[in-house]
CSV table of C-alpha atoms in Angstrom, one decimal:
chain,number,residue,atom,x,y,z
F,1,MET,CA,53.0,319.7,-62.1
F,2,GLN,CA,53.9,319.2,-65.4
F,3,VAL,CA,50.6,318.6,-68.1
F,4,PRO,CA,50.8,314.7,-68.3
F,5,LEU,CA,51.8,314.3,-72.2
F,6,LEU,CA,54.6,312.8,-71.9
F,7,ARG,CA,55.9,311.3,-75.4
F,8,LEU,CA,57.4,308.0,-75.3
F,9,GLN,CA,60.4,306.7,-77.3
F,10,CYS,CA,59.9,302.9,-77.4
F,11,GLY,CA,62.5,299.8,-77.2
F,12,VAL,CA,62.6,297.3,-80.5
F,13,ASN,CA,63.2,294.0,-80.0
F,14,SER,CA,64.7,291.3,-82.5
F,15,TYR,CA,63.5,287.9,-82.6
F,16,ASP,CA,64.3,284.9,-85.8
F,17,TRP,CA,59.9,285.1,-86.8
F,18,GLY,CA,60.7,288.9,-87.0
F,19,LYS,CA,59.9,290.5,-90.0
F,20,VAL,CA,63.8,291.8,-92.4
F,21,GLY,CA,64.9,295.2,-92.0
F,22,LYS,CA,62.1,298.2,-93.0
F,23,GLU,CA,59.0,295.7,-94.1
F,24,SER,CA,58.8,295.6,-90.5
F,25,ALA,CA,56.3,298.5,-88.8
F,26,ALA,CA,57.6,297.4,-85.1
F,27,ALA,CA,60.8,299.2,-86.5
F,28,LYS,CA,60.0,301.5,-89.1
F,29,PHE,CA,57.5,302.8,-85.9
F,30,ALA,CA,60.6,303.1,-83.5
F,31,THR,CA,62.3,304.6,-85.7
F,32,ALA,CA,59.9,307.3,-85.5
F,33,THR,CA,61.5,308.5,-82.7
F,34,PRO,CA,65.2,308.8,-82.9
F,35,SER,CA,67.2,306.7,-80.5
F,36,ASN,CA,71.2,307.2,-79.9
F,37,ASP,CA,71.6,303.7,-80.5
F,38,PHE,CA,69.2,302.1,-82.8
F,39,SER,CA,68.8,302.6,-86.5
F,40,ILE,CA,67.7,299.5,-89.2
F,41,GLU,CA,69.5,296.9,-90.8
F,42,GLU,CA,67.9,295.5,-93.5
F,43,GLU,CA,69.4,292.5,-93.3
F,44,LYS,CA,67.7,292.0,-90.0
F,45,PRO,CA,64.4,291.1,-87.4
F,46,TYR,CA,62.7,293.1,-86.0
F,47,ALA,CA,59.1,292.0,-84.6
F,48,GLU,CA,58.5,293.7,-81.1
F,49,LEU,CA,57.6,297.3,-80.2
F,50,TRP,CA,57.0,297.2,-76.1
F,51,MET,CA,55.3,300.4,-75.3
F,52,GLY,CA,54.9,300.5,-71.1
F,53,THR,CA,56.5,299.8,-68.1
F,54,HIS,CA,57.9,296.5,-67.8
F,55,PRO,CA,62.0,296.5,-66.2
F,56,SER,CA,63.2,293.7,-70.0
F,57,LEU,CA,62.2,296.9,-72.3
F,58,PRO,CA,60.8,299.9,-70.3
F,59,SER,CA,59.2,303.2,-72.2
F,60,LYS,CA,61.3,306.0,-71.7
F,61,ASP,CA,60.1,310.0,-72.0
F,62,VAL,CA,61.7,311.7,-74.6
F,63,GLU,CA,62.2,315.0,-72.6
F,64,THR,CA,63.5,314.0,-70.0
F,65,LYS,CA,65.3,310.0,-70.4
F,66,ARG,CA,63.8,308.6,-67.9
F,67,THR,CA,62.3,305.5,-67.4
F,68,LEU,CA,57.9,305.0,-67.7
F,69,LEU,CA,58.5,303.4,-64.5
F,70,ASP,CA,60.3,305.8,-63.4
F,71,LEU,CA,58.1,307.9,-63.9
F,72,VAL,CA,55.1,306.8,-62.7
F,73,GLN,CA,56.5,305.7,-59.7
F,74,ASP,CA,57.0,308.9,-58.8
F,75,ASN,CA,53.9,310.2,-59.3
F,76,LYS,CA,51.0,308.1,-58.4
F,77,ALA,CA,48.6,311.2,-59.6
F,78,LEU,CA,49.9,309.1,-63.8
F,79,MET,CA,48.4,306.7,-63.1
F,80,SER,CA,45.7,306.7,-60.7
F,81,THR,CA,46.0,306.0,-57.3
F,82,GLU,CA,44.2,303.0,-57.1
F,83,ILE,CA,45.7,301.7,-60.0
F,84,SER,CA,48.7,302.5,-58.5
F,85,LYS,CA,48.0,301.1,-55.1
F,86,ARG,CA,46.3,297.5,-57.8
F,87,TYR,CA,49.0,296.8,-60.1
F,88,GLY,CA,52.4,297.5,-57.6
F,89,GLU,CA,53.2,301.6,-59.3
F,90,LYS,CA,54.1,299.4,-61.9
F,91,LEU,CA,51.5,300.2,-65.6
F,92,PRO,CA,48.2,296.9,-65.3
F,93,PHE,CA,49.2,296.3,-69.1
F,94,LEU,CA,52.3,296.0,-72.3
F,95,PHE,CA,51.8,297.6,-75.5
F,96,LYS,CA,53.1,296.0,-79.0
F,97,VAL,CA,52.9,296.0,-81.8
F,98,LEU,CA,54.1,292.8,-84.3
F,99,SER,CA,55.4,291.5,-87.2
F,100,ILE,CA,54.9,288.8,-88.1
F,101,ARG,CA,56.4,286.9,-91.3
F,102,LYS,CA,57.8,283.4,-89.8
F,103,ALA,CA,55.2,281.6,-86.5
F,104,LEU,CA,56.0,282.7,-83.7
F,105,SER,CA,56.1,279.5,-80.9
F,106,ILE,CA,52.8,277.8,-80.0
F,107,GLN,CA,52.0,278.4,-76.6
F,108,ALA,CA,50.1,279.7,-74.2
F,109,HIS,CA,50.5,282.0,-71.7
F,110,PRO,CA,49.6,280.7,-67.1
F,111,ASN,CA,47.1,281.6,-65.5
F,112,LYS,CA,48.3,283.8,-62.6
F,113,LYS,CA,49.0,280.9,-59.3
F,114,LEU,CA,50.2,279.0,-62.1
F,115,ALA,CA,52.4,282.2,-63.3
F,116,GLU,CA,53.7,282.5,-59.4
F,117,GLU,CA,53.9,279.1,-59.4
F,118,LEU,CA,56.4,278.3,-62.2
F,119,HIS,CA,58.5,281.8,-61.5
F,120,GLU,CA,59.4,280.2,-58.5
F,121,LYS,CA,60.9,277.2,-59.5
F,122,ASP,CA,62.6,278.3,-62.8
F,123,SER,CA,62.9,282.0,-62.8
F,124,LYS,CA,64.9,281.9,-66.0
F,125,ASN,CA,62.4,280.3,-68.7
F,126,TYR,CA,59.8,282.5,-66.6
F,127,PRO,CA,60.4,285.6,-64.9
F,128,ASP,CA,58.5,287.6,-63.5
F,129,ASP,CA,54.8,286.1,-62.1
F,130,ASN,CA,52.3,287.3,-63.8
F,131,HIS,CA,49.2,285.9,-65.9
F,132,LYS,CA,49.2,287.1,-69.3
F,133,PRO,CA,45.9,287.6,-71.1
F,134,GLU,CA,45.9,289.1,-73.9
F,135,MET,CA,44.2,290.7,-76.9
F,136,THR,CA,45.2,291.0,-81.1
F,137,ILE,CA,44.3,293.8,-83.9
F,138,ALA,CA,45.2,293.6,-87.1
F,139,ILE,CA,46.8,296.7,-89.1
F,140,THR,CA,48.4,293.9,-91.8
F,141,PRO,CA,46.0,290.9,-92.8
F,142,PHE,CA,46.8,288.6,-90.2
F,143,ASP,CA,47.2,284.6,-89.3
F,144,GLY,CA,47.1,282.3,-87.1
F,145,LEU,CA,46.3,279.1,-85.5
F,146,CYS,CA,44.6,280.1,-82.4
F,147,GLY,CA,42.4,278.6,-80.1
F,148,PHE,CA,41.2,275.0,-80.5
F,149,ARG,CA,38.7,273.6,-83.4
F,150,PRO,CA,35.2,272.4,-82.8
F,151,LEU,CA,35.4,268.2,-81.8
F,152,LYS,CA,33.9,267.5,-84.8
F,153,GLU,CA,37.5,269.0,-87.9
F,154,THR,CA,39.3,267.3,-84.7
F,155,SER,CA,37.6,264.0,-85.9
F,156,HIS,CA,37.2,264.8,-89.7
F,157,PHE,CA,41.1,265.4,-89.5
F,158,LEU,CA,41.4,261.8,-87.6
F,159,SER,CA,39.9,260.0,-90.2
F,160,THR,CA,41.1,262.2,-93.1
F,161,VAL,CA,44.7,262.9,-92.6
F,162,PRO,CA,46.3,259.1,-92.3
F,163,SER,CA,49.4,260.7,-91.6
F,164,LEU,CA,48.1,262.0,-88.5
F,165,ARG,CA,46.0,259.0,-87.2
F,166,LYS,CA,49.0,256.4,-87.8
F,167,LEU,CA,51.4,259.7,-85.4
F,168,ILE,CA,48.0,259.6,-83.0
F,169,GLY,CA,47.7,255.3,-82.4
F,170,GLU,CA,44.6,253.7,-83.7
F,171,SER,CA,43.5,253.2,-79.9
F,172,ALA,CA,43.9,256.7,-78.5
F,173,ALA,CA,42.1,257.1,-82.1
F,174,LYS,CA,39.3,255.9,-82.0
F,175,GLU,CA,39.2,256.0,-77.9
F,176,PHE,CA,38.3,259.6,-78.7
F,177,GLU,CA,36.6,259.6,-81.1
F,178,GLU,CA,34.0,257.2,-79.1
F,179,SER,CA,34.4,259.5,-76.8
F,180,VAL,CA,32.7,262.7,-78.1
F,181,LYS,CA,30.5,261.2,-80.7
F,182,GLY,CA,27.2,261.8,-80.9
F,183,HIS,CA,28.3,264.9,-78.0
F,184,GLU,CA,30.9,267.0,-79.3
F,185,ALA,CA,28.7,270.4,-79.9
F,186,SER,CA,26.6,269.7,-76.2
F,187,ASP,CA,26.4,272.3,-73.8
F,188,LYS,CA,25.5,269.9,-71.2
F,189,GLU,CA,28.8,270.5,-68.4
F,190,GLU,CA,29.1,266.9,-68.5
F,191,ASP,CA,29.8,266.5,-72.1
F,192,VAL,CA,32.1,269.2,-71.7
F,193,GLU,CA,33.9,268.5,-69.5
F,194,LYS,CA,34.0,265.1,-70.9
F,195,ASN,CA,34.6,266.3,-73.8
F,196,LYS,CA,37.4,268.5,-72.6
F,197,LYS,CA,39.2,265.0,-70.8
F,198,ALA,CA,39.2,263.7,-74.4
F,199,LEU,CA,40.8,266.1,-76.5
F,200,GLN,CA,43.0,266.8,-73.7
F,201,SER,CA,44.8,262.9,-73.4
F,202,LEU,CA,45.0,263.4,-77.6
F,203,PHE,CA,46.9,266.1,-77.5
F,204,SER,CA,48.7,265.6,-75.4
F,205,THR,CA,49.6,261.8,-76.9
F,206,LEU,CA,50.5,264.1,-80.4
F,207,MET,CA,52.5,266.8,-78.0
F,208,ASN,CA,54.1,262.8,-76.0
F,209,THR,CA,55.6,261.4,-79.7
F,210,ASP,CA,59.5,261.7,-80.3
F,211,LYS,CA,60.5,263.8,-82.3
F,212,GLU,CA,62.0,261.4,-85.1
F,213,THR,CA,58.6,259.7,-85.6
F,214,ILE,CA,57.4,263.0,-85.8
F,215,ALA,CA,59.6,263.9,-89.1
F,216,SER,CA,58.6,260.4,-90.1
F,217,ALA,CA,55.1,261.4,-90.6
F,218,ALA,CA,55.6,264.9,-91.9
F,219,LYS,CA,57.3,263.7,-95.0
F,220,ASP,CA,54.2,261.9,-95.7
F,221,LEU,CA,52.2,265.0,-94.3
F,222,VAL,CA,53.5,268.1,-96.3
F,223,ALA,CA,54.1,265.1,-99.1
F,224,SER,CA,50.0,264.9,-99.8
F,225,ALA,CA,50.0,268.3,-98.4
F,226,LYS,CA,51.7,269.0,-101.9
F,227,LYS,CA,49.5,266.3,-103.8
F,228,ASP,CA,46.2,266.6,-103.4
F,229,GLY,CA,45.5,270.4,-103.3
F,230,GLU,CA,41.9,270.9,-103.0
F,231,ASP,CA,41.6,267.4,-101.7
F,232,PHE,CA,43.7,267.2,-98.7
F,233,ALA,CA,42.6,266.6,-95.6
F,234,GLY,CA,39.2,265.1,-96.7
F,235,GLY,CA,38.8,267.5,-99.1
F,236,GLY,CA,39.3,270.1,-95.5
F,237,GLY,CA,36.6,270.5,-92.6
F,238,PRO,CA,34.0,273.7,-92.3
F,239,SER,CA,35.9,276.1,-91.3
F,240,ASN,CA,39.3,275.7,-93.7
F,241,GLY,CA,38.7,274.2,-97.2
F,242,GLY,CA,42.6,271.3,-98.0
F,243,LYS,CA,44.0,273.4,-101.0
F,244,GLU,CA,44.4,276.4,-98.2
F,245,LEU,CA,44.8,273.7,-95.3
F,246,ALA,CA,48.6,271.9,-97.4
F,247,ASP,CA,49.6,275.3,-98.3
F,248,LEU,CA,49.5,276.2,-94.9
F,249,VAL,CA,50.4,272.1,-93.9
F,250,VAL,CA,53.7,273.0,-97.2
F,251,ARG,CA,54.6,276.6,-96.4
F,252,LEU,CA,54.9,276.0,-92.5
F,253,ASN,CA,57.2,273.2,-92.8
F,254,SER,CA,59.5,275.4,-95.0
F,255,GLN,CA,59.9,277.2,-91.9
F,256,PHE,CA,59.8,274.2,-88.8
F,257,GLU,CA,60.7,270.9,-91.6
F,258,GLY,CA,59.0,268.2,-89.5
F,259,ASP,CA,57.5,270.0,-86.5
F,260,VAL,CA,55.1,268.7,-84.0
F,261,GLY,CA,53.3,272.0,-85.4
F,262,LEU,CA,52.5,270.5,-88.8
F,263,PHE,CA,49.6,268.1,-86.9
F,264,VAL,CA,48.7,271.3,-85.0
F,265,LEU,CA,47.8,273.0,-87.4
F,266,PHE,CA,44.1,269.9,-87.9
F,267,PHE,CA,43.9,271.0,-83.9
F,268,LEU,CA,43.4,274.5,-82.7
F,269,ASN,CA,41.6,277.1,-86.1
F,270,TYR,CA,42.8,278.5,-88.3
F,271,VAL,CA,41.8,282.8,-87.9
F,272,LYS,CA,42.1,285.2,-90.9
F,273,LEU,CA,41.7,289.1,-89.6
F,274,GLU,CA,41.2,291.5,-92.1
F,275,VAL,CA,42.6,295.6,-91.3
F,276,GLY,CA,40.6,296.4,-87.9
F,277,GLU,CA,39.1,292.6,-86.2
F,278,GLY,CA,40.5,291.8,-83.6
F,279,MET,CA,40.8,288.7,-80.9
F,280,PHE,CA,41.4,287.9,-77.6
F,281,LEU,CA,42.7,284.7,-76.1
F,282,LYS,CA,42.9,284.3,-72.0
F,283,ALA,CA,45.6,283.0,-70.5
F,284,ASP,CA,45.8,279.5,-70.8
F,285,ASP,CA,43.9,279.9,-74.4
F,286,ILE,CA,46.5,278.5,-76.9
F,287,HIS,CA,47.0,279.9,-80.1
F,288,ALA,CA,50.3,280.2,-82.9
F,289,TYR,CA,50.7,283.8,-85.0
F,290,LEU,CA,51.9,283.1,-88.5
F,291,SER,CA,51.9,285.9,-90.5
F,292,GLY,CA,51.0,290.3,-90.0
F,293,ASP,CA,51.6,293.6,-88.7
F,294,ILE,CA,49.4,293.3,-84.9
F,295,ILE,CA,48.6,295.8,-82.1
F,296,GLU,CA,48.7,293.5,-79.3
F,297,CYS,CA,48.1,294.4,-75.6
F,298,MET,CA,48.0,292.1,-72.3
F,299,ALA,CA,48.9,291.7,-68.8
F,300,SER,CA,52.5,293.1,-68.1
F,301,SER,CA,53.5,290.2,-67.9
F,302,ASP,CA,56.7,287.9,-70.6
F,303,ASN,CA,55.4,285.0,-70.0
F,304,VAL,CA,55.4,282.1,-72.5
F,305,VAL,CA,54.9,278.7,-72.1
F,306,ARG,CA,55.7,276.8,-75.3
F,307,ALA,CA,55.9,273.6,-77.5
F,308,GLY,CA,56.5,273.3,-80.6
F,309,PHE,CA,57.3,275.9,-83.9
F,310,THR,CA,60.5,277.3,-81.4
F,311,PRO,CA,63.9,276.8,-80.9
F,312,LYS,CA,63.7,277.6,-78.4
F,313,TYR,CA,63.1,276.4,-74.6
F,314,GLN,CA,59.6,273.4,-74.7
F,315,ASP,CA,58.1,273.4,-71.4
F,316,ILE,CA,55.7,269.8,-73.1
F,317,SER,CA,54.0,269.4,-69.3
F,318,THR,CA,53.1,272.9,-68.7
F,319,LEU,CA,51.5,273.0,-72.2
F,320,THR,CA,49.2,270.4,-71.8
F,321,SER,CA,48.3,270.4,-68.0
F,322,MET,CA,47.2,273.7,-68.1
F,323,LEU,CA,45.4,275.0,-71.2
F,324,THR,CA,41.8,274.8,-70.5
F,325,TYR,CA,41.0,272.4,-73.4
F,326,SER,CA,37.8,275.1,-74.9
F,327,TYR,CA,37.1,274.5,-78.3
F,328,SER,CA,35.3,276.5,-80.9
F,329,PRO,CA,34.8,278.1,-84.0
F,330,PRO,CA,37.3,280.9,-85.1
F,331,SER,CA,34.1,283.0,-85.6
F,332,GLU,CA,33.7,283.0,-81.7
F,333,GLN,CA,37.0,284.2,-80.7
F,334,LYS,CA,36.2,287.3,-82.8
F,335,MET,CA,36.1,290.6,-80.9
F,336,SER,CA,33.0,293.1,-81.4
F,337,PRO,CA,34.5,295.8,-81.4
F,338,THR,CA,32.0,299.2,-80.0
F,339,ASP,CA,31.4,302.8,-80.8
F,340,TYR,CA,32.9,304.3,-77.5
F,341,PRO,CA,31.1,306.4,-76.1
F,342,TYR,CA,33.6,308.3,-74.0
F,343,CYS,CA,35.2,310.5,-77.2
F,344,THR,CA,32.5,313.9,-79.5
F,345,LEU,CA,34.0,313.9,-82.6
F,346,ASN,CA,33.2,317.2,-84.3
F,347,GLN,CA,32.2,318.9,-87.6
F,348,THR,CA,34.2,317.8,-89.8
F,349,ALA,CA,34.6,314.1,-88.3
F,350,TYR,CA,31.5,312.7,-87.8
F,351,SER,CA,30.8,314.2,-92.1
F,352,SER,CA,33.8,311.9,-93.2
F,353,SER,CA,32.9,308.7,-91.3
F,354,SER,CA,35.6,309.1,-89.6
F,355,SER,CA,34.7,306.7,-85.8
F,356,ALA,CA,36.7,305.8,-82.6
F,357,ILE,CA,36.0,302.3,-81.5
F,358,LEU,CA,36.8,300.3,-78.3
F,359,TYR,CA,37.8,296.6,-78.6
F,360,ASP,CA,37.0,295.7,-74.4
F,361,PRO,CA,37.6,292.4,-73.4
F,362,PRO,CA,36.1,290.8,-70.2
F,363,ILE,CA,39.5,291.4,-67.5
F,364,GLU,CA,40.3,294.5,-66.1
F,365,GLU,CA,43.7,295.2,-67.2
F,366,PHE,CA,43.7,297.1,-70.3
F,367,SER,CA,41.2,298.1,-73.3
F,368,VAL,CA,42.5,300.1,-76.2
F,369,VAL,CA,40.4,302.0,-78.3
F,370,LYS,CA,41.6,302.2,-82.6
F,371,THR,CA,40.8,306.6,-83.3
F,372,GLU,CA,40.5,306.4,-87.9
F,373,LEU,CA,40.2,310.4,-88.7
F,374,LYS,CA,40.1,310.7,-92.2
F,375,LYS,CA,40.2,314.5,-92.7
F,376,GLY,CA,42.1,317.5,-92.3
F,377,GLY,CA,40.4,319.2,-89.2
F,378,ALA,CA,38.8,316.6,-87.9
F,379,LYS,CA,39.3,315.9,-84.8
F,380,ALA,CA,38.2,314.0,-81.4
F,381,THR,CA,37.8,314.7,-77.9
F,382,PHE,CA,38.7,311.7,-75.1
F,383,GLU,CA,37.1,312.3,-71.5
F,384,GLY,CA,39.6,312.4,-69.0
F,385,ILE,CA,39.5,308.2,-67.6
F,386,ASP,CA,40.3,306.9,-63.7
F,387,GLY,CA,43.9,305.0,-64.8
F,388,PRO,CA,46.5,305.6,-68.0
F,389,SER,CA,47.2,305.1,-71.7
F,390,ILE,CA,49.6,305.4,-74.0
F,391,ILE,CA,49.1,306.8,-77.2
F,392,ILE,CA,50.3,305.6,-81.3
F,393,CYS,CA,49.7,306.7,-84.2
F,394,THR,CA,49.9,303.6,-86.8
F,395,SER,CA,49.7,306.4,-90.2
F,396,GLY,CA,48.8,309.7,-91.4
F,397,GLU,CA,49.6,312.7,-89.1
F,398,GLY,CA,48.0,315.2,-86.3
F,399,SER,CA,48.0,317.1,-83.5
F,400,ILE,CA,47.9,315.7,-79.8
F,401,SER,CA,46.3,318.0,-76.7
F,402,VAL,CA,46.3,317.8,-73.3
F,403,GLY,CA,45.8,320.8,-70.9
F,404,PRO,CA,47.4,323.7,-72.6
F,405,LYS,CA,50.6,321.4,-74.3
F,406,GLN,CA,50.1,320.5,-77.4
F,407,GLU,CA,52.7,318.2,-79.7
F,408,GLU,CA,52.2,317.0,-83.6
F,409,ILE,CA,51.9,313.2,-84.1
F,410,LYS,CA,53.0,311.3,-87.3
F,411,THR,CA,54.0,307.7,-87.8
F,412,GLY,CA,55.5,305.7,-85.0
F,413,TYR,CA,54.9,308.7,-82.3
F,414,VAL,CA,54.0,307.3,-78.8
F,415,PHE,CA,52.9,309.0,-76.3
F,416,PHE,CA,51.4,308.2,-72.4
F,417,VAL,CA,48.4,311.1,-71.2
F,418,GLY,CA,47.9,310.4,-67.0
F,419,ALA,CA,44.8,309.7,-66.0
F,420,THR,CA,42.1,312.7,-65.2
F,421,ALA,CA,43.5,314.0,-68.3
F,422,GLU,CA,41.1,315.2,-71.0
F,423,CYS,CA,43.4,314.4,-74.8
F,424,VAL,CA,42.5,316.4,-77.9
F,425,LEU,CA,43.7,314.2,-81.7
F,426,GLU,CA,43.6,316.3,-85.0
F,427,SER,CA,43.7,315.3,-88.3
F,428,THR,CA,46.7,317.7,-90.1
F,429,GLY,CA,47.2,316.3,-93.4
F,430,ASP,CA,45.0,314.5,-96.2
F,431,GLU,CA,45.9,310.7,-95.3
F,432,ALA,CA,43.2,309.2,-92.6
F,433,PHE,CA,44.7,309.8,-88.9
F,434,THR,CA,44.4,306.6,-87.2
F,435,THR,CA,45.1,305.9,-83.8
F,436,PHE,CA,45.4,303.5,-80.8
F,437,LYS,CA,45.1,303.2,-77.6
F,438,ALA,CA,44.9,301.4,-75.1
F,439,PHE,CA,44.9,302.0,-71.3
F,440,CYS,CA,42.7,300.6,-67.7
F,441,GLU,CA,40.0,302.0,-66.2
F,442,LEU,CA,38.8,299.9,-63.0
F,443,SER,CA,35.0,300.6,-62.3
F,444,GLY,CA,32.7,298.8,-64.5
F,445,LYS,CA,35.4,296.2,-65.2
F,446,GLU,CA,35.4,292.4,-64.6
F,447,SER,CA,38.8,291.4,-62.7
F,448,ALA,CA,40.9,288.4,-63.3
F,449,ASN,CA,38.4,286.0,-61.5
F,450,GLY,CA,34.5,288.0,-64.0
F,451,ALA,CA,34.0,289.6,-60.4
F,452,LYS,CA,32.5,293.4,-61.3
F,453,MET,CA,35.3,296.0,-60.2
């Protein structure tokens, strides 16, 4: 059997929201592996690099040109028999690099049951039957709208943003305020359920308002943002200042003039991630990424339910009915990575403060390890695991070894490592050698319904 280390050629998607030309990390990483049909066009946006077996853009083995999907289906040991069986002989996760120049759609990804229903009913807009929980790790500074704000902030904006209150309507605004007043932060089950229903009703009222009314209200909103500065939206909520929100409204209006998303931002947390910070979004969680370069890992699906900041198909009734309506401050959206215990650093790595940290979401399909080797000769040895891995280098250079096979690895290079294989990364340059490794290992992980495997 061949050594289970394969260098991959990965495809890049061109969507309008992507960074343009060589500004796009996704495009730069794609060109690191020569391809007959890809070169960067300076005026073209490049949005996503896909690494995995998803049929929309499958990765290929550089040497044989066969798709990774073909290879793992031919040799089930590459993923492990158990994972092969559980996930229909396909990689359980889809690994991506996103390069975001302007807002992605306001969106959520369906849970497994809903994905199956949507795919059966409308396979054109919902191309597969899988759920899509996802995790984001910033490789440049990132901002986005993620999850519903604490309800006190929503109430605050209803009373301090006149165009929002007018758009929602006095009756719906008052009904929400009275419904949640006094127990906005209660953790009693009956209060939380009542609050979620009130939030769903308010949000659905906004999302079902006709476009002409929204566009008219947006003019007032943008004028206020430009005029009020620090005093905009009553000086902002606890999470965001008035000037920050005013600038955000003006910026997003320049991208999607008069869009409902300009008002949605008063419902959602405005989250900023510094390099290395991550967050996890469950299926049915609402979000809209706004700018930055990120590593993203998700269950292997391309299902998106959209409703704003997009010219694509919008499915407002599905979105407003599917959301969890969980509400929490932005700090609760962020992950807390930990040291990865199944990686051994050599003395050079230790003495140079090198690291291997684990981002471990509460689902079975994937986890990600970020490894940073800060000096030439620094080495990280990963124990074999009972599942597949994909590794991408985002900066620096070094070598990657599995058994007797050693390959050069530079910025943008992508490798697949088979199940049970010990893998060694070693830095060979002066610049920090940074890699991200997505993997699936079922033991000790949770399934989609929260049960331990």
